[in-house]
Coordinates of C-alpha atoms in Angstrom, one line a residue:
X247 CA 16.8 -18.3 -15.1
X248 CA 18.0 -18.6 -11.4
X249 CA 18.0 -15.4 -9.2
X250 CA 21.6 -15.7 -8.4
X251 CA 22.4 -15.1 -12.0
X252 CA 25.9 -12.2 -11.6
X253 CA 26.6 -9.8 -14.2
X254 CA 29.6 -8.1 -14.7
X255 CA 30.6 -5.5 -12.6
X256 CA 31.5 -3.2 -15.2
X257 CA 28.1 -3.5 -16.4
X258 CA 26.2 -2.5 -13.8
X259 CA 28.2 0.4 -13.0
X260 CA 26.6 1.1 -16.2
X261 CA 23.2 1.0 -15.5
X262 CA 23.8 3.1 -12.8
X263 CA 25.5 5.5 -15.0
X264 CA 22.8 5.6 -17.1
X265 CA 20.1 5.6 -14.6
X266 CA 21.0 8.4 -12.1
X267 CA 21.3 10.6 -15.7
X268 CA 18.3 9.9 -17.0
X269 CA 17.1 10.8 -13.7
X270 CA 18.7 13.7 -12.9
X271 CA 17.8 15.0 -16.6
X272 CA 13.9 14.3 -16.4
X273 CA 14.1 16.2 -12.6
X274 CA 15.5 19.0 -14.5
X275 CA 13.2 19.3 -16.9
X276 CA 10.5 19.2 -14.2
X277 CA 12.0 21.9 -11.9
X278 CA 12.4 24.2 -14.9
X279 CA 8.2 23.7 -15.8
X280 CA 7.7 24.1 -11.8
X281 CA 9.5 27.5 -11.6
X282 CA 8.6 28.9 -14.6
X283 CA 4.8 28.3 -14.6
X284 CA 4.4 29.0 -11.1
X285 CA 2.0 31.9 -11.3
X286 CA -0.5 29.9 -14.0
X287 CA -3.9 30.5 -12.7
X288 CA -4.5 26.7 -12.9
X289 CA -2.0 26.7 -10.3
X290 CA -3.4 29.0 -8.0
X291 CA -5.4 27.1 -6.4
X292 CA -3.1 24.1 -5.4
X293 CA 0.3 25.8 -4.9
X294 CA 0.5 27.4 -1.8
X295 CA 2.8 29.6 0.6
X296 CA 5.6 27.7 1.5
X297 CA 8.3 27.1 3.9
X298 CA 9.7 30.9 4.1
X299 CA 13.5 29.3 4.1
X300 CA 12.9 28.5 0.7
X301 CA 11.1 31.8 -0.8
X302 CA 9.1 29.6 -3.0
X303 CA 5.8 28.0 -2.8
X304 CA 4.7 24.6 -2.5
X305 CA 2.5 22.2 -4.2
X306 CA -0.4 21.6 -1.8
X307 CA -2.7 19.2 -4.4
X308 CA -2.7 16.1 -2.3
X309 CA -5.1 16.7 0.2
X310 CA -4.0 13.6 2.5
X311 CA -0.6 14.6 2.6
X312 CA -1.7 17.9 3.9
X313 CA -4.8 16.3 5.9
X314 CA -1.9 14.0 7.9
X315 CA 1.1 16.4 7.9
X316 CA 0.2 19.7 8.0
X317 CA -3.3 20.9 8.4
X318 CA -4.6 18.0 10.9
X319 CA -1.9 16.6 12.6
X320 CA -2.5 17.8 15.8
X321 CA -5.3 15.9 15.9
X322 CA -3.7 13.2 14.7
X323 CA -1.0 12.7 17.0
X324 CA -3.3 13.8 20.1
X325 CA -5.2 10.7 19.6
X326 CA -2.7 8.5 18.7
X327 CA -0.3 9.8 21.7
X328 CA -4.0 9.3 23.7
X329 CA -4.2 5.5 22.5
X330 CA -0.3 5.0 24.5
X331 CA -1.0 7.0 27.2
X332 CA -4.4 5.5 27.8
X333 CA -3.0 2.0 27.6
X334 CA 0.1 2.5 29.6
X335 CA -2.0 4.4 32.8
X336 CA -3.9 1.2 32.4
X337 CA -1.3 -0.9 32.7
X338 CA 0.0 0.5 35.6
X339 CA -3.0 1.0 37.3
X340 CA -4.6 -2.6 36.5
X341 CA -2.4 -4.9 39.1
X342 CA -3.7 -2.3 41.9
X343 CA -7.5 -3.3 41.1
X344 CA -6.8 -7.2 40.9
X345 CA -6.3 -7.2 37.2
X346 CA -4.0 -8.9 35.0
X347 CA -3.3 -5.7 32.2
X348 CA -1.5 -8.1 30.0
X349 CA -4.3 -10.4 29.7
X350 CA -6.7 -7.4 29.5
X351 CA -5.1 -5.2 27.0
X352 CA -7.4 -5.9 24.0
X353 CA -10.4 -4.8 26.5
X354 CA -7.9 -1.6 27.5
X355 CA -7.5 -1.0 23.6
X356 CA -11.3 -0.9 22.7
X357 CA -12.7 1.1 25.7
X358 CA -10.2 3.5 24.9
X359 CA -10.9 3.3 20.6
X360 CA -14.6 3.5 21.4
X361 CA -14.2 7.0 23.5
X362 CA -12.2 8.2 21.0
X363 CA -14.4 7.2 18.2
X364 CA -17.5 8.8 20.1
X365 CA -15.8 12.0 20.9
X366 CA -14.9 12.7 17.3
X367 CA -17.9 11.3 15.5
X368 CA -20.9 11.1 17.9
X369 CA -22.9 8.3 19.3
X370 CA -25.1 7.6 16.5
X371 CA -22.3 6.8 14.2
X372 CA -21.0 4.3 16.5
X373 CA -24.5 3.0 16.6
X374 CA -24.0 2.7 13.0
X375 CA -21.0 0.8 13.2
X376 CA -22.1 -1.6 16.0
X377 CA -25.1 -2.5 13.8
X378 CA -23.4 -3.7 10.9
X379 CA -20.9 -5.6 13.4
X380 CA -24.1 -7.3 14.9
X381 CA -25.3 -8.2 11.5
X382 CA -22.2 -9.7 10.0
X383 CA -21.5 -11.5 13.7
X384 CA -25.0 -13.1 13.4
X385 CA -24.1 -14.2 9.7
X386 CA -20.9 -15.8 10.8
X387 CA -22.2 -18.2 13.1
X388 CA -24.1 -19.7 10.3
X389 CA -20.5 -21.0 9.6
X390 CA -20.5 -20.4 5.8
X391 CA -18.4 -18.4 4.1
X392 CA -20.1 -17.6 1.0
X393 CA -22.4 -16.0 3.5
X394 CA -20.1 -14.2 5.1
X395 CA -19.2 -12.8 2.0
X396 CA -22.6 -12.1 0.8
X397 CA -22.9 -10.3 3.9
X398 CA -20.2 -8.6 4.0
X399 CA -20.0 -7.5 0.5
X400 CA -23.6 -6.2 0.5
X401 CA -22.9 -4.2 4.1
X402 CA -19.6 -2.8 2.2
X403 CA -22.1 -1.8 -1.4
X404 CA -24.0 0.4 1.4
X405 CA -21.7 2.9 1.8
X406 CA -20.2 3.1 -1.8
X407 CA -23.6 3.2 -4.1
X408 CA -26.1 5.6 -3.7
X409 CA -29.0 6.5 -1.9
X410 CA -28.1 4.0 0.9
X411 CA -24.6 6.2 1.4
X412 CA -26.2 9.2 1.7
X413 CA -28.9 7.7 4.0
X414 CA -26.2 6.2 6.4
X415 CA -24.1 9.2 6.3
X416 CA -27.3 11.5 7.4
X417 CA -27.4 9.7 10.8
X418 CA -23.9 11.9 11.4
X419 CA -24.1 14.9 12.0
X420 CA -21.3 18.2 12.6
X421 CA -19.1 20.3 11.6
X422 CA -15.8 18.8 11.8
X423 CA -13.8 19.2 8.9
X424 CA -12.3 15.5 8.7
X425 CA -16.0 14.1 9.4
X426 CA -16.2 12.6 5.2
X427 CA -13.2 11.1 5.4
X428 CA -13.7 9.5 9.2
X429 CA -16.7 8.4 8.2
X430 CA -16.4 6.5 5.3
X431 CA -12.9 5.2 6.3
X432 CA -13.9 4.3 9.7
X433 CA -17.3 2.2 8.0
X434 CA -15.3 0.6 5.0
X435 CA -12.3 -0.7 7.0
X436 CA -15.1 -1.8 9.8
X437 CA -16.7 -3.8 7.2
X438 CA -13.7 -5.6 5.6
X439 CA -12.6 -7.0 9.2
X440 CA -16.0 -8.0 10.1
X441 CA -15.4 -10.0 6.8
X442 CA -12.3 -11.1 8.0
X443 CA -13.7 -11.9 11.2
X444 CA -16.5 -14.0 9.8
X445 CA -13.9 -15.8 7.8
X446 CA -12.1 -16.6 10.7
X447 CA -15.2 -17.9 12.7
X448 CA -16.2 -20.3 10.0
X449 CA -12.3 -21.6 9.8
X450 CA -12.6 -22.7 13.9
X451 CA -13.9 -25.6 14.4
X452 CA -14.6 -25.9 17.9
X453 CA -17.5 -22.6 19.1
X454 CA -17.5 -19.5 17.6
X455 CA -15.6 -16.3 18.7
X456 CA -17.3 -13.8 21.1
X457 CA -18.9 -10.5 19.9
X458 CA -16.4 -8.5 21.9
X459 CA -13.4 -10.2 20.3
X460 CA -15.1 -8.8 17.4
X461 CA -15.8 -5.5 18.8
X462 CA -12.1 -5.6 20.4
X463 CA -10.3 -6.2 16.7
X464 CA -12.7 -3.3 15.3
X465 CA -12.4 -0.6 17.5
X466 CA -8.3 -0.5 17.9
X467 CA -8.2 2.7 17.3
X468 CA -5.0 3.0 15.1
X469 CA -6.4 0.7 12.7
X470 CA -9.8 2.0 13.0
X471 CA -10.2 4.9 10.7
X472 CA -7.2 5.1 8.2
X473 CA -5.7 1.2 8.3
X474 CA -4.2 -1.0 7.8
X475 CA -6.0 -3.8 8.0
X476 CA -4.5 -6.9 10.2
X477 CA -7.2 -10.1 9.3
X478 CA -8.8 -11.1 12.9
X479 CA -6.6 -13.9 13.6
X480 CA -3.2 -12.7 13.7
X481 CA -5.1 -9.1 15.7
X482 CA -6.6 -12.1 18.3
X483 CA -3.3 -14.1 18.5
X484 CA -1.1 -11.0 18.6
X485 CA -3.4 -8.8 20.9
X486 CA -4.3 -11.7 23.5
X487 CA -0.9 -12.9 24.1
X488 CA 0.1 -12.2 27.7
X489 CA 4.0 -12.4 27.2
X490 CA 4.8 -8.8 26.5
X491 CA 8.8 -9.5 26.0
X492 CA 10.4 -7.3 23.9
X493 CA 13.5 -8.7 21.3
X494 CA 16.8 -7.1 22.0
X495 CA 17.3 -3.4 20.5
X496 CA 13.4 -4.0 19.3
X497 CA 12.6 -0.2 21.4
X498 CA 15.8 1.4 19.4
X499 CA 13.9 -0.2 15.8
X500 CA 10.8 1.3 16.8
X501 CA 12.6 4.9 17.3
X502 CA 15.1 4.7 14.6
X503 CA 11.5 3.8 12.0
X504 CA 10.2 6.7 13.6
X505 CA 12.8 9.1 13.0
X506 CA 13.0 7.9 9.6
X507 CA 9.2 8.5 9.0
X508 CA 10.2 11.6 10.4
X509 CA 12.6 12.6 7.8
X510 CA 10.7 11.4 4.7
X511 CA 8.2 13.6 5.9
X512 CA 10.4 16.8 5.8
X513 CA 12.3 15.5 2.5
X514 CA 8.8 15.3 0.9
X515 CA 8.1 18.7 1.9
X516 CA 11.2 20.2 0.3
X517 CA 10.8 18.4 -2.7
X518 CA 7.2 19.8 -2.9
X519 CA 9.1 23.3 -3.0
X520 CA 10.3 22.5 -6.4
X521 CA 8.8 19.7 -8.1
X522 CA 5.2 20.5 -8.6
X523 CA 4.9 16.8 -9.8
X524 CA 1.0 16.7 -8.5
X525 CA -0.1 20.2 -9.7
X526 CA 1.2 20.0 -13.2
X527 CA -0.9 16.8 -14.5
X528 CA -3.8 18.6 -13.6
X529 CA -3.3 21.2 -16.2
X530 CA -3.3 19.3 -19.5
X531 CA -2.3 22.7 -21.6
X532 CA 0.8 23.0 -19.7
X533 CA 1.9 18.8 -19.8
X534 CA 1.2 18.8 -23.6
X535 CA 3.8 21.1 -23.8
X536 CA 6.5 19.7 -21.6
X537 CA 9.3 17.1 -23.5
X538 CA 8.6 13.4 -23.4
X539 CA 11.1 12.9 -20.8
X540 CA 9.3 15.1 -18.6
X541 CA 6.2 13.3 -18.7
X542 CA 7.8 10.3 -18.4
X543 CA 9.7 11.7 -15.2
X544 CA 5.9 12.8 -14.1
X545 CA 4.4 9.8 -14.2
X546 CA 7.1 7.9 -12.7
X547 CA 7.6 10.7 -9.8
X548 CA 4.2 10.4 -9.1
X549 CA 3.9 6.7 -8.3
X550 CA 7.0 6.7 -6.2
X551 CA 5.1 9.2 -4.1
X552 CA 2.0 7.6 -4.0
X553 CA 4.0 4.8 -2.8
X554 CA 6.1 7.2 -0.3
X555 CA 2.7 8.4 1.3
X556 CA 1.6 5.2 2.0
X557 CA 4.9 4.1 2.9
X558 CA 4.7 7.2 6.2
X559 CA 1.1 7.0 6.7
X560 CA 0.9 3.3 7.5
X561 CA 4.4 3.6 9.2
X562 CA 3.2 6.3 11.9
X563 CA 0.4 4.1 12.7
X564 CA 2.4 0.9 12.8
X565 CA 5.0 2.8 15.1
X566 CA 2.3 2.5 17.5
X567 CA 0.8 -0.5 16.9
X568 CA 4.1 -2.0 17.6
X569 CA 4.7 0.1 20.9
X570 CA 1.1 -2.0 21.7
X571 CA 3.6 -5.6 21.0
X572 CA 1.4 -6.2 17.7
X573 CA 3.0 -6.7 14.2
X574 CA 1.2 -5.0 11.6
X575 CA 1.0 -5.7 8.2
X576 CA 4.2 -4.2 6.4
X577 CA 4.7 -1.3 4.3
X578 CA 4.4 -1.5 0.5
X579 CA 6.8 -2.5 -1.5
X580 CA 8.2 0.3 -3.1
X581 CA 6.7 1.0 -6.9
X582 CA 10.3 1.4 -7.8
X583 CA 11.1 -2.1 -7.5
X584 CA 8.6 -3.4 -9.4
X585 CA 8.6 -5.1 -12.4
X586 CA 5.3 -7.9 -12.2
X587 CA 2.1 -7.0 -11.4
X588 CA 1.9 -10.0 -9.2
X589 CA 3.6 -7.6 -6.5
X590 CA 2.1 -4.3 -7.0
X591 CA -0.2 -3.2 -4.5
X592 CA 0.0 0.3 -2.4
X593 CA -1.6 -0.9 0.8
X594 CA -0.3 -4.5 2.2
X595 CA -3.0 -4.5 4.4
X596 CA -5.7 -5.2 2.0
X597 CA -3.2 -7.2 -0.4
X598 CA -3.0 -9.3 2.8
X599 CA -6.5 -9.5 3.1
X600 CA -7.5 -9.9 -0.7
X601 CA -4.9 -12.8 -1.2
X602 CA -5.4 -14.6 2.0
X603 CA -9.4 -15.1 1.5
X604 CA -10.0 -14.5 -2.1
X605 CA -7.1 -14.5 -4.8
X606 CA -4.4 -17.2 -3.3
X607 CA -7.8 -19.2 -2.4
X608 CA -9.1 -19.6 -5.5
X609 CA -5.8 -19.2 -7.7
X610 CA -4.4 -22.6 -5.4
X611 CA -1.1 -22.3 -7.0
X612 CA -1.5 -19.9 -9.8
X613 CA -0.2 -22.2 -12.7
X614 CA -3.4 -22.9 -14.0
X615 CA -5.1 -20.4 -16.7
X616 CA -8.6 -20.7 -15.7
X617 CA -8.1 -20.9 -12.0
X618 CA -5.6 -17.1 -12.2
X619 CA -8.6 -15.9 -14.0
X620 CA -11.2 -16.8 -12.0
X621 CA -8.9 -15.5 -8.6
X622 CA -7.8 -12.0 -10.4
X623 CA -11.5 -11.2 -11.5
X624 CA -13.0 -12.1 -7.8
X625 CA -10.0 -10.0 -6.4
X626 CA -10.6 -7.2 -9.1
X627 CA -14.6 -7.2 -8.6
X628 CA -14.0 -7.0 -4.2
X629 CA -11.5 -4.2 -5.2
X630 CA -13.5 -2.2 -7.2
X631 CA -16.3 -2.1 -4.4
X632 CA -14.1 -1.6 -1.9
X633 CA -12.2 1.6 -3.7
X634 CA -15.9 3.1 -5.4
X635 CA -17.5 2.0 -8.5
X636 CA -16.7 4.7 -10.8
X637 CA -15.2 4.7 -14.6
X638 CA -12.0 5.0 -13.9
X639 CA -11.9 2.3 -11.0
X640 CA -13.6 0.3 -13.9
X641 CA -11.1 1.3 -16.2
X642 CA -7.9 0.6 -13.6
X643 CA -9.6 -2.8 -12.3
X644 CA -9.5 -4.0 -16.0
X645 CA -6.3 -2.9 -17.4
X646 CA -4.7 -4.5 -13.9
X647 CA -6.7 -7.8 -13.9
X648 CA -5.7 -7.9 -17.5
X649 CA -1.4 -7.5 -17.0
X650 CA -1.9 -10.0 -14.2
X651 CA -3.3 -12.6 -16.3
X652 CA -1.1 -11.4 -19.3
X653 CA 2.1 -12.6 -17.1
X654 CA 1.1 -15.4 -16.7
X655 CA 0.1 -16.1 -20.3
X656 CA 2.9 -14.9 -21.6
X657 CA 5.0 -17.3 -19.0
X658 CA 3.4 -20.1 -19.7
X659 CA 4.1 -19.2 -23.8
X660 CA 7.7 -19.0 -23.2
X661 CA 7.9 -22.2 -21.7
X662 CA 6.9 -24.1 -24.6
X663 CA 9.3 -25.2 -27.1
X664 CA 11.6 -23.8 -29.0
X665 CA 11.5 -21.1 -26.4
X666 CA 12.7 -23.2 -23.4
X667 CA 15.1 -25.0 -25.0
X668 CA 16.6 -22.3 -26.4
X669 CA 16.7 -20.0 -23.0
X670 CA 18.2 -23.7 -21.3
X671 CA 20.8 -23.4 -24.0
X672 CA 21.9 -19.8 -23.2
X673 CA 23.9 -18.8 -20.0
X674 CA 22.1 -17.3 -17.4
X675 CA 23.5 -13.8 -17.2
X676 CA 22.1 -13.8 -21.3
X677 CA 18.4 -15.2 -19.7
X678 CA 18.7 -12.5 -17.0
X679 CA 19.2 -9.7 -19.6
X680 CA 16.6 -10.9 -22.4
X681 CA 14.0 -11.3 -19.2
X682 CA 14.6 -7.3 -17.8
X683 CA 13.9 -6.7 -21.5
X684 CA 10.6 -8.1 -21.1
X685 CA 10.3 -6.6 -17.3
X686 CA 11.3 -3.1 -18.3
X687 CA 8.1 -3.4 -20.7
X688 CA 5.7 -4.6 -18.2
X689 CA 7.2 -1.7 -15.8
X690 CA 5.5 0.7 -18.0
X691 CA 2.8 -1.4 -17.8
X692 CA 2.2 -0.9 -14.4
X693 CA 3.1 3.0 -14.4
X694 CA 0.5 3.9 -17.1
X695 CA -1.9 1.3 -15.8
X696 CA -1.6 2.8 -12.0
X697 CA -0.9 6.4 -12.7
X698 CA -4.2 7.2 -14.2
X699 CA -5.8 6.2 -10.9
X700 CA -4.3 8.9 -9.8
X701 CA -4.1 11.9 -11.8
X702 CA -6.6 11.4 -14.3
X703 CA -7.1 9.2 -18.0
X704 CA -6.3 12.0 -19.7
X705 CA -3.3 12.4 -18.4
X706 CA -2.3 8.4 -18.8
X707 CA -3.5 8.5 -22.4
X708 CA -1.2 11.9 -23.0
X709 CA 1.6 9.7 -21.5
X710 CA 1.0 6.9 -23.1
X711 CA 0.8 8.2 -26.7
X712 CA 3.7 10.0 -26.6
X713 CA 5.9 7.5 -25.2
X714 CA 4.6 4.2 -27.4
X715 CA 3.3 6.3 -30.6
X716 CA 4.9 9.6 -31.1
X717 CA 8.1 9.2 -29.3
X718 CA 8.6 6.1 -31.2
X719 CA 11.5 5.2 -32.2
X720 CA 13.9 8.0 -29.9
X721 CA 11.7 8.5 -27.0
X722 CA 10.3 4.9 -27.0
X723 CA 13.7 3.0 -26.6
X724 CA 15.6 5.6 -24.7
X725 CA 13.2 5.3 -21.5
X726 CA 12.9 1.5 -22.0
X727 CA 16.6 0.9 -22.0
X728 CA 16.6 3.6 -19.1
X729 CA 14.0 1.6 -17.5
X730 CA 16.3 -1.9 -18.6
X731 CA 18.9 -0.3 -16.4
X732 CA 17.0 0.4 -13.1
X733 CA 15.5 -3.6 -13.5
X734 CA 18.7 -5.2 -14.0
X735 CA 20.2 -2.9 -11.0
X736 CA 17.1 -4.4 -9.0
X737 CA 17.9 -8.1 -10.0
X738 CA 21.2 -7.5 -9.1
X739 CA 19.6 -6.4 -5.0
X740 CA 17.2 -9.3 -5.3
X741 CA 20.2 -11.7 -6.4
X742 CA 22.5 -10.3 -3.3
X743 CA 19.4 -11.0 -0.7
X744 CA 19.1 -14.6 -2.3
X745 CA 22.6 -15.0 -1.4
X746 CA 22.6 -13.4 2.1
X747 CA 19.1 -15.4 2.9
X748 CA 21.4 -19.2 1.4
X749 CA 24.3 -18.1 3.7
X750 CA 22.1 -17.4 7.0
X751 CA 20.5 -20.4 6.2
X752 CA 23.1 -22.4 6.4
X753 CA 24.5 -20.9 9.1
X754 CA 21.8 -21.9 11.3
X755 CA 21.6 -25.5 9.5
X756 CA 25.3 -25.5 11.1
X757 CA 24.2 -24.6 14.6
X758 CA 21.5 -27.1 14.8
X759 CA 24.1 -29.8 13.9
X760 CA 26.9 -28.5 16.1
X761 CA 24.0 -28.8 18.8
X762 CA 23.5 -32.2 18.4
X763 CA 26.6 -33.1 18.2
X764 CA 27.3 -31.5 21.5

């Protein structure tokens, strides 16, 4: 079935119909358990005093939201605003001393990251991040990668699996109320680009890379602690290049994203006035209770936030990355436009990483059976030590190595006869609707595979078993033909994009020729 396959118009104002209902309804039902359950004592302890403006309280469960946007963003932002500042005095001051800034700026970058770094966690823990740079540098200029990984791997096990964790983490020492989470996201990241940078080493052919090009990609401070990660050599291509030119309305870009990030931040926080959506999984008497629809709604909401929080955190940081003339690693693609799990992931930076030197090197192509098994269990495996080897990372590892290969076993199925010949036979507006039948199916695959990552398996199983068991047949169909409407309306965006990318492609194909001609 091509991409470019139209419905009618008629149709799809349909879908949208149907969606923005179904919607609309399962926010009702939501706002109506938020309100009237507000004073449960298992709320008590993540609902919070609100926003006065509102006279209501607010759901205060995720503690990164309120870590980046509320209760620690000062800090945030002073070290951030730091890093431009910093850079830009540089700059400025660097010609006067008989330095080239532009060249320099990586240098600028890592002095700067280190002194931050030191100042928040002390000396000895950028000792300890040093010494497992030194180590996996050593192991890179053996020039083999299944060293590297080996290396790497084993360096990254040390600060997921007891007692070596709680070893390393006794070197640190303080009061500061961020210093767990600095600590093991400043050491895990650290890890995975000295992986990426070992990687990189064995790929050149001619020397090796210096240690303080490795120390420079490390310690960039907005990258340091939180993400995302760039892979070493588009950070060493990007970072060393001396012409700093900007593209035309490229400073206006950078604001407008900012002001966006800006208002997502302040919608979120009025939606967390009256949808408790994170608070109410948590108490299971309470979601037993609620209507199918609203658990469907929940579980739904709740990945569209997850993807929203990732979406703003890596945004504010790319914001400055890109004031620094880098190009970071895009956000995620949001949960509600997908429908494979070949595109799922909530961090691009690690996708980036995972595909580039482990699941698009061993899948080749991904048309083989073996080879897509062989590349989603390697992924799946590096994944599961990089989030924390726990049951439920088990349990989520498994169930999405499992739809991954599933897609492409059941694609491969399909395009065996009868099957083929009878989807070449149809037209392909009938292909495109029989195929978001399918996709609206695997959506829920990815919802109740994901979701109980982040609530809890209780929660996923309640979901699941009302939806597929005891909502069958009412509850069952109504939020897959629901869910049929939202894929076909996301076809349809894919299908218009296809179009817009053939016509600016031809387009330029015209140019060149009139060039020639000329």
């Amino acid at each position: 079935m091509g991409i470019k396959a139209a419905l009618p118009k008629y149709e799809l104002y349909l879908y949208t119909a149907v969606l923005y209902m179904a919607l609309f309804w399962a926010a009702s039902w939501i706002l109506e358990a938020s309100s009237e359950h507000v004073n449960r004592k298992t709320f008590r302890e993540n609902v919070k005093p609100g926003w006065h403006y509102f006279g209501r309280k607010m759901d205060a469960a995720d503690f990164e939201w309120v870590m980046w946007f509320t209760k620690f963003r000062n800090y945030i932002l002073f070290a951030l605003s730091g890093h431009v500042i910093f850079a830009k005095i540089c700059s400025m001051l660097s010609p006067k001393i008989g330095i080239d800034g532009r060249k320099r700026r990586s240098l600028i970058y890592m002095i700067y990251g280190v002194c931050a770094v030191f100042v928040t966690m002390g000396w000895s823990y950028v000792t300890l991040v040093v010494s497992h740079c030194v180590l996996l540098y050593t192991v890179s200029l053996v020039k083999r990668k299944w060293l590297c990984f080996v290396a790497g791997l084993t360096s990254l096990a040390t600060f997921k699996m007891e007692p070596l964790v709680t070893w390393q983490s006794g070197f640190v020492t303080g009061t500061f109320e961020l210093q767990d989470i600095l600590f093991y996201g400043g050491c895990g990241f650290s890890i995975m680009r000295c992986m990426s940078f070992g990687l990189e080493n064995c790929e050149r052919k001619n020397g090796n890379y210096s240690f303080l090009d490795l120390l420079k990609y490390n310690f960039y401070l907005p990258f340091f602690y939180f993400g995302p990660i760039m892979t070493f050599d588009q950070f060493h291509l990007q970072a060393n290049n001396p012409d700093l030119t900007r593209k035309q309305w490229e400073m206006w870009n950078i604001t407008k994203q900012a002001l966006v990030h800006l208002g997502v931040i302040v919608v979120v926080d009025v939606f967390f006035h009256f949808l408790y959506i994170l608070t109410i999984p948590s108490d299971m008497k309470l979601v037993k209770q609620l209507s199918d629809w609203s658990l469907a709604g929940l579980a739904y909401s709740n990945l569209v936030y997850d993807w929203v929080k990732a979406a703003v955190m890596f945004g504010v940081i790319n914001t400055v990355s890109r004031l620094d003339h880098l190009d970071p690693p895009k956000p995620p693609k949001c949960i509600t436009m997908l429908y494979v799990f070949a595109e799922t992931h909530f961090d691009r930076g690690i996708n980036d990483w995972l595909c580039k030197y482990v699941y698009d090197y061993l899948g080749k192509n991904h048309d083989s059976i073996f080879r897509e098994l062989l590349a989603t269990v390697s992924t799946f495996a590096i994944t599961t030590l990089w989030l924390g080897p726990c049951e439920i990372v088990y349990i989520w590892s498994f169930f999405n190595c499992f739809g991954l290969n599933f897609e492409l076993w059941v694609a491969k199925f399909f395009s065996l006869r009868p099957f083929s010949t009878i989807e070449g036979a149809m037209s392909e507006a009938m292909s495109r609707r029989i195929r978001g039948i399918f996709n609206a199916a695997n959506f829920w695959q990815i919802i109740l595979y994901n979701v109980l990552s982040l609530n809890s398996l209780e929660f996923a199983k309640l979901v699941g078993t009302r939806l597929v068991l005891k909502g069958f047949p009412v509850s069952t169909l109504s939020v897959l033909f629901v869910t049929y409407c939202g894929i076909q309306l996301i076809k349809e965006r894919e299908r218009r994009l296809a179009l817009e990318e053939e016509a600016a492609e031809a387009d330029a194909l015209k140019e060149e020729a009139k060039e020639k001609t000329e």
